[in-house]
PDB file of C-alpha atoms and ligand atoms in Angstrom:
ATOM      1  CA  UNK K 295     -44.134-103.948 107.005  1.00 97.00           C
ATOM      2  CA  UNK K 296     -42.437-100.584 107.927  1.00 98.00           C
ATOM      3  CA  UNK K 297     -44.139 -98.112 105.250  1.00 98.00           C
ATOM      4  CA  UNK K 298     -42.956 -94.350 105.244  1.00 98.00           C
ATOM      5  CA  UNK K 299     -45.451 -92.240 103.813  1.00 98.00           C
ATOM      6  CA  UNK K 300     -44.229 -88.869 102.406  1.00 98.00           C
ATOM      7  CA  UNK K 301     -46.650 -86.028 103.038  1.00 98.00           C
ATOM      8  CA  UNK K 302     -48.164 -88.049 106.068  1.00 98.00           C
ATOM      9  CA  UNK K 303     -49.721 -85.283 107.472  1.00 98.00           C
ATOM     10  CA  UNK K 304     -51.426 -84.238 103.886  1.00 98.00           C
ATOM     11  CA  UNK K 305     -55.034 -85.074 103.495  1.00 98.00           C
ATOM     12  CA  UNK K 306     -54.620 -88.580 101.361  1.00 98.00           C
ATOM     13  CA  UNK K 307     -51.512 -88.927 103.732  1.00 98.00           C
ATOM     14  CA  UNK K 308     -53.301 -89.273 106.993  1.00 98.00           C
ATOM     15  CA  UNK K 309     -55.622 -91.034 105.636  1.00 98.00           C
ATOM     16  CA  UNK K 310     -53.536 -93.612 104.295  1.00 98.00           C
ATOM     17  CA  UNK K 311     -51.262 -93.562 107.806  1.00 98.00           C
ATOM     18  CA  UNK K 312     -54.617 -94.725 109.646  1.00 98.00           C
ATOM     19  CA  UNK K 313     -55.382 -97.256 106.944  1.00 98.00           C
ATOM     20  CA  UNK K 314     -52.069 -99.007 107.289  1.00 98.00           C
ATOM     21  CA  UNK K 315     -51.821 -98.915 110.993  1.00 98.00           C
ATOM     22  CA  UNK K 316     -55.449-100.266 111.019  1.00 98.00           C
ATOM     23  CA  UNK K 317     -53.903-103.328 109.022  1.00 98.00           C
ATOM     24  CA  UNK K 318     -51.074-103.907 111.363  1.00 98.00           C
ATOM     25  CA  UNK K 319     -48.437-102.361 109.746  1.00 98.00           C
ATOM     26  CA  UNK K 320     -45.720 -99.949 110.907  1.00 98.00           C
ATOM     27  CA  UNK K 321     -46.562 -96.503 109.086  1.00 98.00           C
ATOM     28  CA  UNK K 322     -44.364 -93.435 109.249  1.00 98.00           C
ATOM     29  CA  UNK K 323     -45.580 -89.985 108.160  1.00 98.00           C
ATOM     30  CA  UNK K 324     -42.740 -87.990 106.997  1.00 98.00           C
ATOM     31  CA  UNK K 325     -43.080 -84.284 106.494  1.00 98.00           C
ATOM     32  CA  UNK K 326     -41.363 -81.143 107.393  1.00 98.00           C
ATOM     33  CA  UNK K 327     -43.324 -81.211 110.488  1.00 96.00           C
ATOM     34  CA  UNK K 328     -41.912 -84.063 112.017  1.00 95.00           C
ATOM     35  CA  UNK K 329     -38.358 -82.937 110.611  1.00 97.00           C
ATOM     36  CA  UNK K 330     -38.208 -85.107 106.735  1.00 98.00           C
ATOM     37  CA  UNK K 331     -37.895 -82.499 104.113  1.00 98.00           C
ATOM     38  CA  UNK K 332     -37.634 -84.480 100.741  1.00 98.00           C
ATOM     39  CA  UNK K 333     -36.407 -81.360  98.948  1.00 98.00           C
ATOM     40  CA  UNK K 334     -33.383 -80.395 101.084  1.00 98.00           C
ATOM     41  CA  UNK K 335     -33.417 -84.287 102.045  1.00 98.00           C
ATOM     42  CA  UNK K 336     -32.947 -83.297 105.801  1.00 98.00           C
ATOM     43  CA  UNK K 337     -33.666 -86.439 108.266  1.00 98.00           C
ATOM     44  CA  UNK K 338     -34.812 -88.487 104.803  1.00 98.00           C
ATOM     45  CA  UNK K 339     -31.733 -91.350 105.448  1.00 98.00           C
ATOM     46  CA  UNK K 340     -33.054 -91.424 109.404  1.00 98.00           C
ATOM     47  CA  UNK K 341     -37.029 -91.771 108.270  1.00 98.00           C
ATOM     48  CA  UNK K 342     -36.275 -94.490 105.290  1.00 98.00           C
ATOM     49  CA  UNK K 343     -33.684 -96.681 107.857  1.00 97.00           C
ATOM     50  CA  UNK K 344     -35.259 -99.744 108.086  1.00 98.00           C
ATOM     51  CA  UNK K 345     -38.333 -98.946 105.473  1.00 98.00           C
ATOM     52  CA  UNK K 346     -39.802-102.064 102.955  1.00 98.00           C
ATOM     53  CA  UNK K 347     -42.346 -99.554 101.337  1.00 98.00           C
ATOM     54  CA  UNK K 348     -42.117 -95.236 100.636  1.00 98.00           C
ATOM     55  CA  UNK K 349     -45.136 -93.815  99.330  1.00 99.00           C
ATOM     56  CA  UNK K 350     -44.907 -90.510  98.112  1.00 99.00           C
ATOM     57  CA  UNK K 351     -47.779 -87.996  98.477  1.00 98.00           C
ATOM     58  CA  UNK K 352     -46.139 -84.892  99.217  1.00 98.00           C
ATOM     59  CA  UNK K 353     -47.470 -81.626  97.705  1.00 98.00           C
ATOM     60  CA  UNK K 354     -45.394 -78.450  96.513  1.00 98.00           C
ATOM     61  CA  UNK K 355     -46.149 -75.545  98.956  1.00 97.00           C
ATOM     62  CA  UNK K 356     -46.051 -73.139  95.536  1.00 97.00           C
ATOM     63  CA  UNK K 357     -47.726 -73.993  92.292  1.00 94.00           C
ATOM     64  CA  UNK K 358     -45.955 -71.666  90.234  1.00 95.00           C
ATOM     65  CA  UNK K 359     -44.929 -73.723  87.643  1.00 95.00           C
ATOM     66  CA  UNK K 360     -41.011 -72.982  88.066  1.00 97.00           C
ATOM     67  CA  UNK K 361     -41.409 -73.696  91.687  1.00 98.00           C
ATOM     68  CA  UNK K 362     -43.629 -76.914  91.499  1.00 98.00           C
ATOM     69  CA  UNK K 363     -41.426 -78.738  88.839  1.00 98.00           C
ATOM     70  CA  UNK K 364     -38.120 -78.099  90.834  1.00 98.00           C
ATOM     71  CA  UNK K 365     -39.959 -79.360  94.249  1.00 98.00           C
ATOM     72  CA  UNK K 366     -40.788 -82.507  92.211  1.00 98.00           C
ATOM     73  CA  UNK K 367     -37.830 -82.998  90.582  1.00 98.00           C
ATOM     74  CA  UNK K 368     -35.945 -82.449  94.082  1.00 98.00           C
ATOM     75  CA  UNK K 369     -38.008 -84.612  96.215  1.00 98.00           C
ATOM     76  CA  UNK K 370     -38.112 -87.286  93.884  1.00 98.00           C
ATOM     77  CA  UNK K 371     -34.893 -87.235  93.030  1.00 98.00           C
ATOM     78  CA  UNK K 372     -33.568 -87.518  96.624  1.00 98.00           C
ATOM     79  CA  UNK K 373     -36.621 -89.736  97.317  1.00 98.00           C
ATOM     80  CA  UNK K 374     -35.392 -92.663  94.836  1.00 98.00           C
ATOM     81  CA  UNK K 375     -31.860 -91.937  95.796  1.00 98.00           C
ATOM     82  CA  UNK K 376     -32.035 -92.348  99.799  1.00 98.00           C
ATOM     83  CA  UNK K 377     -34.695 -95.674  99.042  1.00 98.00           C
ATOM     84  CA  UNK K 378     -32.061 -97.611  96.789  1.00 98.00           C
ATOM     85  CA  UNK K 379     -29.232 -96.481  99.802  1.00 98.00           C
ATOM     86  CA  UNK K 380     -31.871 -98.018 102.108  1.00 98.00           C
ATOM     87  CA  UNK K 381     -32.538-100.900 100.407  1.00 98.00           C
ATOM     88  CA  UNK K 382     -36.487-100.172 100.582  1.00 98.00           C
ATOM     89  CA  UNK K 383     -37.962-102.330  98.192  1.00 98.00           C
ATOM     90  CA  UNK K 384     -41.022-100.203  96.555  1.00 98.00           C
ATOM     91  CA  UNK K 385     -41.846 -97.016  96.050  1.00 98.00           C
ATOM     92  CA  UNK K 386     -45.281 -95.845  95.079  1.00 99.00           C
ATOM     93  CA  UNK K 387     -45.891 -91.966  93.968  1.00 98.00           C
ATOM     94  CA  UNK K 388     -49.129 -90.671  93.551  1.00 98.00           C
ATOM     95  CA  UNK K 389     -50.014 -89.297  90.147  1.00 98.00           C
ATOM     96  CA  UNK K 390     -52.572 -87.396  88.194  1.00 98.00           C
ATOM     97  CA  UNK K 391     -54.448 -88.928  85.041  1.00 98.00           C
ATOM     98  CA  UNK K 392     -53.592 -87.052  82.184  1.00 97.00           C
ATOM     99  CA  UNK K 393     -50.328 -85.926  83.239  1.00 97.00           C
ATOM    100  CA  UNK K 394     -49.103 -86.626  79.685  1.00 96.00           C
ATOM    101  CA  UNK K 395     -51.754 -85.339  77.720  1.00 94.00           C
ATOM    102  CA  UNK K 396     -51.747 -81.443  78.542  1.00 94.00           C
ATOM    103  CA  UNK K 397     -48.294 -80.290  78.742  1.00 92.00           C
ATOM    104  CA  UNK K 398     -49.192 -76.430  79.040  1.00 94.00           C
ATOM    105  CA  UNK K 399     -50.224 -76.890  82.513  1.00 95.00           C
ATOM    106  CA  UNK K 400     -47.600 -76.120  85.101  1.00 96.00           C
ATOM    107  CA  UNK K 401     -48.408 -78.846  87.543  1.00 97.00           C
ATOM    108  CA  UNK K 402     -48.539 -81.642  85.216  1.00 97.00           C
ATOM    109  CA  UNK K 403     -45.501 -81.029  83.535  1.00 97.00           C
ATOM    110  CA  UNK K 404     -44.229 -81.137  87.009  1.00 98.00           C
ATOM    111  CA  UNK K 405     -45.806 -84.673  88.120  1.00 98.00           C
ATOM    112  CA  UNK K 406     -44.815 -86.321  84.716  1.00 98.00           C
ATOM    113  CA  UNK K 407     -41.310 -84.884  86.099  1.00 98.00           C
ATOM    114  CA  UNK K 408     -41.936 -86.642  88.775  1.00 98.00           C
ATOM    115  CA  UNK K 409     -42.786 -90.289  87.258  1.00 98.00           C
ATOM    116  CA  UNK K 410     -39.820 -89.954  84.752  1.00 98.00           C
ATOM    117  CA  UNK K 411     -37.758 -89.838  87.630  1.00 98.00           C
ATOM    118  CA  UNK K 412     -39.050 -92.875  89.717  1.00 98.00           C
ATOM    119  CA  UNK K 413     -39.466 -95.279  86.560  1.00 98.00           C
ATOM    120  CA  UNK K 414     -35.511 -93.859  85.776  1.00 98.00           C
ATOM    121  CA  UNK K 415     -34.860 -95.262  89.232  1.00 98.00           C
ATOM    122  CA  UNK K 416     -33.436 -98.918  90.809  1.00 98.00           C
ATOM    123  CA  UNK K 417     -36.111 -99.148  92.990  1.00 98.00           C
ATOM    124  CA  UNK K 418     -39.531-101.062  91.869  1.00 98.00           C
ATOM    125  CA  UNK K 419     -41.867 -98.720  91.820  1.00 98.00           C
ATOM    126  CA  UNK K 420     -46.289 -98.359  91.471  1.00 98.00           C
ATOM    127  CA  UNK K 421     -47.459 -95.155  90.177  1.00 98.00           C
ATOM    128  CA  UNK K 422     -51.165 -94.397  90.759  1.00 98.00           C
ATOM    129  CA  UNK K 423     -52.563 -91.758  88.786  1.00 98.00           C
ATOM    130  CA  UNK K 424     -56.207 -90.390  90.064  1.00 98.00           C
ATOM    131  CA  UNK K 425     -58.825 -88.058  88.769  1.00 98.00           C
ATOM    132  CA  UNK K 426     -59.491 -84.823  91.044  1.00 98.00           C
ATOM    133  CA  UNK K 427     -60.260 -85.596  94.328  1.00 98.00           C
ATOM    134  CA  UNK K 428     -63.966 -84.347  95.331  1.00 97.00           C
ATOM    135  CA  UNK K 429     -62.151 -81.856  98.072  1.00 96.00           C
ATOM    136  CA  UNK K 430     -60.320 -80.334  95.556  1.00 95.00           C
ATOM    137  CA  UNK K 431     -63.926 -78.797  93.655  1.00 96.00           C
ATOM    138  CA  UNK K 432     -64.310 -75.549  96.178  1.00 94.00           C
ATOM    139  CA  UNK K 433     -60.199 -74.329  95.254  1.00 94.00           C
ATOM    140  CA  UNK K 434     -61.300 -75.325  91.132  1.00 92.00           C
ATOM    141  CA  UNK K 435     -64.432 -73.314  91.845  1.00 93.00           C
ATOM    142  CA  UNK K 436     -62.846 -70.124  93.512  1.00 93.00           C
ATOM    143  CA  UNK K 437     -60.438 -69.892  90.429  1.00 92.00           C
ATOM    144  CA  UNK K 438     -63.346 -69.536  88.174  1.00 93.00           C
ATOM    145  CA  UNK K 439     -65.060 -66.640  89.940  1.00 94.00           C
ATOM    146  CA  UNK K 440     -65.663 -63.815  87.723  1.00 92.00           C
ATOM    147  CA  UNK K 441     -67.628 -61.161  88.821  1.00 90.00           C
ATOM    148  CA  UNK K 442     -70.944 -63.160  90.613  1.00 92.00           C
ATOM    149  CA  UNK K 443     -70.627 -66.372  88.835  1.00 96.00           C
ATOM    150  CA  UNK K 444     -68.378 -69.383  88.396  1.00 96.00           C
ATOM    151  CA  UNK K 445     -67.189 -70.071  84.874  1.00 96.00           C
ATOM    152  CA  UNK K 446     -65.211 -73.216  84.512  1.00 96.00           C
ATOM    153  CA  UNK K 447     -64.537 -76.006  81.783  1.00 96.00           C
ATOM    154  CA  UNK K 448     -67.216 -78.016  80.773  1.00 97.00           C
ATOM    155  CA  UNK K 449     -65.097 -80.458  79.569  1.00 97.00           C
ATOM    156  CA  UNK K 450     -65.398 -84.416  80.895  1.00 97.00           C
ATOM    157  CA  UNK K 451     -64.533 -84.621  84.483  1.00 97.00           C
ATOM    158  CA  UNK K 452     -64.615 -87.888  86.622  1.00 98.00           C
ATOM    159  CA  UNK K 453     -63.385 -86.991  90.404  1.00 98.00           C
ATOM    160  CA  UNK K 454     -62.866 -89.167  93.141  1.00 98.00           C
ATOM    161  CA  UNK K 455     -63.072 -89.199  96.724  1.00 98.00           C
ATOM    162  CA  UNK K 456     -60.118 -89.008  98.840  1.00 98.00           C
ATOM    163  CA  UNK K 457     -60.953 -91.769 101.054  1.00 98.00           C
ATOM    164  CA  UNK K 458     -61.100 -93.675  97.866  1.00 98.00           C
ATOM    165  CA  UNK K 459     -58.270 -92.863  96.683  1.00 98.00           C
ATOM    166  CA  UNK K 460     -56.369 -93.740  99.981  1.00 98.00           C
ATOM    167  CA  UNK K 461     -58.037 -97.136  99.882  1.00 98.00           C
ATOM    168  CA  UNK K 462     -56.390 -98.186  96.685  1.00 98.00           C
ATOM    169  CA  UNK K 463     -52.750 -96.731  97.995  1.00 98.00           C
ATOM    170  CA  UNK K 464     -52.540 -98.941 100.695  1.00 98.00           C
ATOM    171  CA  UNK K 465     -53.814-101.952  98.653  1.00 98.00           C
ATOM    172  CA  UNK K 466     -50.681-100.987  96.209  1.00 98.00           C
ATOM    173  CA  UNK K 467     -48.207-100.194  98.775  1.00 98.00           C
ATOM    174  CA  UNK K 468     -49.197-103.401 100.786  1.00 98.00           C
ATOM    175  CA  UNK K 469     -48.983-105.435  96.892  1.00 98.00           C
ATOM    176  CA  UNK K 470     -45.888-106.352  94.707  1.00 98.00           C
ATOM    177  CA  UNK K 471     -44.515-103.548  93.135  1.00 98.00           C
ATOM    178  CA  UNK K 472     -46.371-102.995  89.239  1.00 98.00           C
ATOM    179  CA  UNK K 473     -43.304-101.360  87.242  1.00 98.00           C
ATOM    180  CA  UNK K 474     -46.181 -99.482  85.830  1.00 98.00           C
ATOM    181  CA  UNK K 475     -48.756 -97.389  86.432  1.00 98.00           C
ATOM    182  CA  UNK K 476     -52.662 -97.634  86.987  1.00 98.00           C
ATOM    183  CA  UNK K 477     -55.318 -95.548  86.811  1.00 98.00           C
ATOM    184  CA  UNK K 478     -58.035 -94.635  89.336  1.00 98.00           C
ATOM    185  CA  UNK K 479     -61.174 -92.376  89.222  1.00 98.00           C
ATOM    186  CA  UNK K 480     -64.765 -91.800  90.491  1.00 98.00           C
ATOM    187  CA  UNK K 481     -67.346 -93.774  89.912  1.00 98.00           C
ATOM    188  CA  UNK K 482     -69.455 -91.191  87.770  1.00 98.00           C
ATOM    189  CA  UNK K 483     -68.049 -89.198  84.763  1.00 98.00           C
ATOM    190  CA  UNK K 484     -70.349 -85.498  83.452  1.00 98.00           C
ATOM    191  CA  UNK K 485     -69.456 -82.122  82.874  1.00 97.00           C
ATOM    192  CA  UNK K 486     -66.263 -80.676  84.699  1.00 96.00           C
ATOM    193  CA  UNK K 487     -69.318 -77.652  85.726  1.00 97.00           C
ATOM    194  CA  UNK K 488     -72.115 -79.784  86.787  1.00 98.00           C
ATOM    195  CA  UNK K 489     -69.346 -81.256  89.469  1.00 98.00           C
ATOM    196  CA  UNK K 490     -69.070 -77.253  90.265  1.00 97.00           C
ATOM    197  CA  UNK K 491     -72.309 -76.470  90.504  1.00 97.00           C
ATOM    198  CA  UNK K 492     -73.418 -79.738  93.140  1.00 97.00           C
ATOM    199  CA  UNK K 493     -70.848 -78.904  95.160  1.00 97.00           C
ATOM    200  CA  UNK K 494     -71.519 -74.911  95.464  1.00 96.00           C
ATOM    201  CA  UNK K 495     -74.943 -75.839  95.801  1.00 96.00           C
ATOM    202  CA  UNK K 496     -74.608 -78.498  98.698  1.00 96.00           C
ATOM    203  CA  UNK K 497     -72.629 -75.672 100.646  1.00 94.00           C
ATOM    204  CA  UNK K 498     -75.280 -73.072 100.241  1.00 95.00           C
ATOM    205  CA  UNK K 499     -73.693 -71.207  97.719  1.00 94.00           C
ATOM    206  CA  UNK K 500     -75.892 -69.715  95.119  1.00 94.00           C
ATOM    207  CA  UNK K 501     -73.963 -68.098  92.305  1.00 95.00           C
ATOM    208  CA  UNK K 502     -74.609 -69.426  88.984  1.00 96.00           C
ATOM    209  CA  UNK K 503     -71.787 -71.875  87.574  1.00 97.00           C
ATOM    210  CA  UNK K 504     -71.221 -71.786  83.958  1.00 96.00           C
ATOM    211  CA  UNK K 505     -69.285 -74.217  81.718  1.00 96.00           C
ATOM    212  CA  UNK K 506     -67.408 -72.794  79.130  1.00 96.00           C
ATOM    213  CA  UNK K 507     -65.700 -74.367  76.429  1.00 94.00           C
ATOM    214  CA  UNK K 508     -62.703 -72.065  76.246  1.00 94.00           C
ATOM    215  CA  UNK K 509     -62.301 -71.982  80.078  1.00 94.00           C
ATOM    216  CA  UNK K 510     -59.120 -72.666  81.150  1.00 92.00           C
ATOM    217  CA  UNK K 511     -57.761 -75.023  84.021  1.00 93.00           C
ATOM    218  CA  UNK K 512     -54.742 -73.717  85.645  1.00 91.00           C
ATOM    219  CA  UNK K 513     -53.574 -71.752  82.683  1.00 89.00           C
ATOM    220  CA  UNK K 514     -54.608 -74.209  79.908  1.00 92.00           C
ATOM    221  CA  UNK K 515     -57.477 -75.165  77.881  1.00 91.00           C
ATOM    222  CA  UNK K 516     -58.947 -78.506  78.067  1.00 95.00           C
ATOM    223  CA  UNK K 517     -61.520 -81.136  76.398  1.00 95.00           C
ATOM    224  CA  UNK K 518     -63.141 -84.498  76.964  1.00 96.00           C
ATOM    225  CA  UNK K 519     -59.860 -86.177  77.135  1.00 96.00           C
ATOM    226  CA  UNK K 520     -57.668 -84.086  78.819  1.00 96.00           C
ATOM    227  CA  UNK K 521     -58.479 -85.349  82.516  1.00 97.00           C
ATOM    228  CA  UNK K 522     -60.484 -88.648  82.871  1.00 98.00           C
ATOM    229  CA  UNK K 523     -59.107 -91.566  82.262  1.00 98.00           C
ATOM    230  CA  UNK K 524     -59.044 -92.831  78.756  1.00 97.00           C
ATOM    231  CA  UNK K 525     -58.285 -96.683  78.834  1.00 95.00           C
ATOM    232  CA  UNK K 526     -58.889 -99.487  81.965  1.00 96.00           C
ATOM    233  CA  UNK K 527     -59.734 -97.426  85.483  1.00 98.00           C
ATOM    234  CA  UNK K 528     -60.624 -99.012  88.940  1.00 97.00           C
ATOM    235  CA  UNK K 529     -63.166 -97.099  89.957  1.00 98.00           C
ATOM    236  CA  UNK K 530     -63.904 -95.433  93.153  1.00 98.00           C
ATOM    237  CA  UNK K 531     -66.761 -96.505  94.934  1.00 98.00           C
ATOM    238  CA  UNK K 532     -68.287 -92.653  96.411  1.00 98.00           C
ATOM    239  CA  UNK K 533     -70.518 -90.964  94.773  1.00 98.00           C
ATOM    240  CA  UNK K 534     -70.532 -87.533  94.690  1.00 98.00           C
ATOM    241  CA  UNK K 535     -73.896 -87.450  96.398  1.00 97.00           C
ATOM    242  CA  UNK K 536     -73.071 -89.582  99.215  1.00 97.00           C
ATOM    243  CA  UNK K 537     -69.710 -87.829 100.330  1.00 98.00           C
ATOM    244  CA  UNK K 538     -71.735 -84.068  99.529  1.00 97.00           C
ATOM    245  CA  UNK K 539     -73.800 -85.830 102.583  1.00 96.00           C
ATOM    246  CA  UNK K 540     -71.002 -86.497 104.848  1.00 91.00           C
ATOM    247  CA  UNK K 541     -69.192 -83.595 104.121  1.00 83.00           C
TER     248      UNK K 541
HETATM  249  N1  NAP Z 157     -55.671 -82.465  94.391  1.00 57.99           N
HETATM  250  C1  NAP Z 157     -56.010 -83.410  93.526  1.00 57.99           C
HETATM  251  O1  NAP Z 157     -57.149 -83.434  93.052  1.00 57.99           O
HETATM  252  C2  NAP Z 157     -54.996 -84.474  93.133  1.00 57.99           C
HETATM  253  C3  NAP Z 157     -55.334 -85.435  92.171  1.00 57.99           C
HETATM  254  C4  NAP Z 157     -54.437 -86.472  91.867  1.00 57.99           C
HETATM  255  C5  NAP Z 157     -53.196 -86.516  92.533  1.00 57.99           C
HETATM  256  N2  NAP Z 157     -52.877 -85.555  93.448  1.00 57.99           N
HETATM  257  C6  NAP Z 157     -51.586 -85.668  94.164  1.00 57.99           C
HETATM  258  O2  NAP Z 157     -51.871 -86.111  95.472  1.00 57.99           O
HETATM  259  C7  NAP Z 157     -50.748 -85.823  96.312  1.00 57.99           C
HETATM  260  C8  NAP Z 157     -51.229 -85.489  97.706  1.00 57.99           C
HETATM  261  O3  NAP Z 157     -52.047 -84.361  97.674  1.00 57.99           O
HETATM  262  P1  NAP Z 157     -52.763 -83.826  99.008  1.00 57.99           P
HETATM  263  O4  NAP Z 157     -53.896 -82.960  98.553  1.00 57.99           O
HETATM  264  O5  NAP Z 157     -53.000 -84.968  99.948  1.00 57.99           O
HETATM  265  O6  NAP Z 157     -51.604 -82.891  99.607  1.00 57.99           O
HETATM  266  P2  NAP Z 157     -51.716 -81.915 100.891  1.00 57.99           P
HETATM  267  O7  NAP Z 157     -52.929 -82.174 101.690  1.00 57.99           O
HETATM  268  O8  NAP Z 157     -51.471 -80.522 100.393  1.00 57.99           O
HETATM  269  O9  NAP Z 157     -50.465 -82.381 101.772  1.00 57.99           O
HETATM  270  C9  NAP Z 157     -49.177 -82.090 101.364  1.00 57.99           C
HETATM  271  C10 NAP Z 157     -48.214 -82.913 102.184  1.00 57.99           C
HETATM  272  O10 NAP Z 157     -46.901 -82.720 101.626  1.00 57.99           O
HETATM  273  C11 NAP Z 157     -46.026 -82.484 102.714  1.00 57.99           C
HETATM  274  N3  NAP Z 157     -44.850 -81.755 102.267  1.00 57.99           N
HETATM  275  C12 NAP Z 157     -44.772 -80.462 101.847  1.00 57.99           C
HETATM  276  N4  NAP Z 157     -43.490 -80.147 101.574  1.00 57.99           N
HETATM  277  C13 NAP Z 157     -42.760 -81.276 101.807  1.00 57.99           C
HETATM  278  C14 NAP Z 157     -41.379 -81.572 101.719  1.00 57.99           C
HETATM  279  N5  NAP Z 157     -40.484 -80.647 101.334  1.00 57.99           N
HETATM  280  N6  NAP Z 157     -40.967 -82.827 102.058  1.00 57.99           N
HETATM  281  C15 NAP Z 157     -41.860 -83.768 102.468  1.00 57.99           C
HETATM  282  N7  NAP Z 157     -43.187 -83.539 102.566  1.00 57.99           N
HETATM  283  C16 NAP Z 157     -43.630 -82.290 102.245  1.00 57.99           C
HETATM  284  C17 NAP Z 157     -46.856 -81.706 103.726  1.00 57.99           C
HETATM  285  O11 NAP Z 157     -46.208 -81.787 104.999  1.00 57.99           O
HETATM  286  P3  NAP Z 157     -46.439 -80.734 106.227  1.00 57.99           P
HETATM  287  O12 NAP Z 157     -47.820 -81.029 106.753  1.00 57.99           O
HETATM  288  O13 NAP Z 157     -45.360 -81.093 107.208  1.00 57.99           O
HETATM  289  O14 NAP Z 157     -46.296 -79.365 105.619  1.00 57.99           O
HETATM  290  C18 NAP Z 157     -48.152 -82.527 103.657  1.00 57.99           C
HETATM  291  O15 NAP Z 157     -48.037 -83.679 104.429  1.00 57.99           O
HETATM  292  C19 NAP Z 157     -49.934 -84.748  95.567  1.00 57.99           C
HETATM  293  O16 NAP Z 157     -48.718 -85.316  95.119  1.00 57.99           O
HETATM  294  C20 NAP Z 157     -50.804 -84.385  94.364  1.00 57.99           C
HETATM  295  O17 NAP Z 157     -50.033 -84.077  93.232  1.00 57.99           O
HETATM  296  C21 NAP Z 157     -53.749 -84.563  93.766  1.00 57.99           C
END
């Protein structure tokens, strides 16, 4: 199958490129570095000529929330348009779990943009919603320094590994489309800050990480439901321990 991956070059994007050419198939990253802008849709009919399968795991270059939702509503918008030209026959967009339960923050507003727009669309569609990815904890750590320490949520918090997560992409994008939407997460679920604090601590880091009730992520407060998955989940298989190891 010829699958163009949007946001190839990304870190769940390369992975899934190698995962797909491992299995024999004909994958395409698409980015603005090799000339496939999804936003201003430059060389998107070229890169999609041809395609069976787009997977979409681009990533706004601003998170401001003005500038994230329009770069989601663009790309997508353009994305779903060029497929259905192309006849490509499944699209599958990476998602986040919980985009529809906190709509104060920026980003999620922006990817629930994003999934109105592809389930709006003619082309079948998978949308895969994960947890955090475990390379994500040092950039949520850094926005809770205050002063010497690191105060963060201590709300429930279930992340996955990347690898992981590129695992079950290729098993969707390689599948029949769902025309509906899954989630995934890691395998163990504790305190958004005890994530924090094994991760600062594996790196050497010694400041003190504190979970706070009232802490905000990315501009809004959030509880036990806000960012783990609340009904069925396939589960990652990496622990946290195991990739700290590798990393
Ligand atoms: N971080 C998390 O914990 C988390 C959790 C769940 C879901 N997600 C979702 O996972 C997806 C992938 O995230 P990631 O961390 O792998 O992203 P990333 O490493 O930041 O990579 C971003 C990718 O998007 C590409 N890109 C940027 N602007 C583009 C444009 N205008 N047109 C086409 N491609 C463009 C970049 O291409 P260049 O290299 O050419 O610049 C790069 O390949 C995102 O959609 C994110 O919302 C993230």
């Amino acid at each position: 199958m010829k699958i163009v991956v949007i946001g190839g070059t990304g870190l769940i994007g390369s992975k899934l490129v190698a995962k797909l050419k491992q299995q024999g198939h004909e994958a395409v990253a698409a980015s603005p570095k090799s000339g496939v802008n999804a936003v201003t849709g430059e060389g998107l009919a070229a890169a999609l000529a041809g395609a069976d399968v787009v997977v979409d795991v681009a990533n706004a270059p601003s998170w401001e929330p003005a500038d994230v939702l329009e770069f989601f509503e663009r790309s997508s918008r353009n994305l779903v348009a060029t497929e259905a030209a192309a006849g490509v026959k499944h699209h599958v967009a990476l998602s986040i779990v919980g985009t529809d339960r906190s709509p104060d923050i920026g980003y999620f507003r922006a990817k629930l943009a994003q999934e109105t727009i592809v389930k709006a669309s003619s082309v079948p569609y998978s949308i895969v919603r994960a947890t955090q990815f475990f390379e994500f904890l040092d950039a949520i750590g850094e926005a809770g320094v205050t002063g010497g320490k690191v105060v963060v949520p201590s709300a429930s918090f279930q992340p996955i590994a990347s690898d992981d997560v590129a695992d079950r992409l290729a098993e969707v994008a390689t599948g029949r489309p769902l025309n509906g939407t899954i989630d995934i997460a890691g395998p163990e679920k504790a305190p958004f800050n005890e994530f924090v604090a094994r991760r600062l601590k594996a790196s050497g880091d010694s400041r003190p990480v504190v979970g706070d009730r009232q802490a905000q992520y990315y501009g809004s407060p959030i509880d036990d439901t806000s960012l783990i998955p609340l009904g069925e989940a396939r589960l990652g298989k990496t622990a946290l321990a195991t990739w700290l190891a590798r990393a």
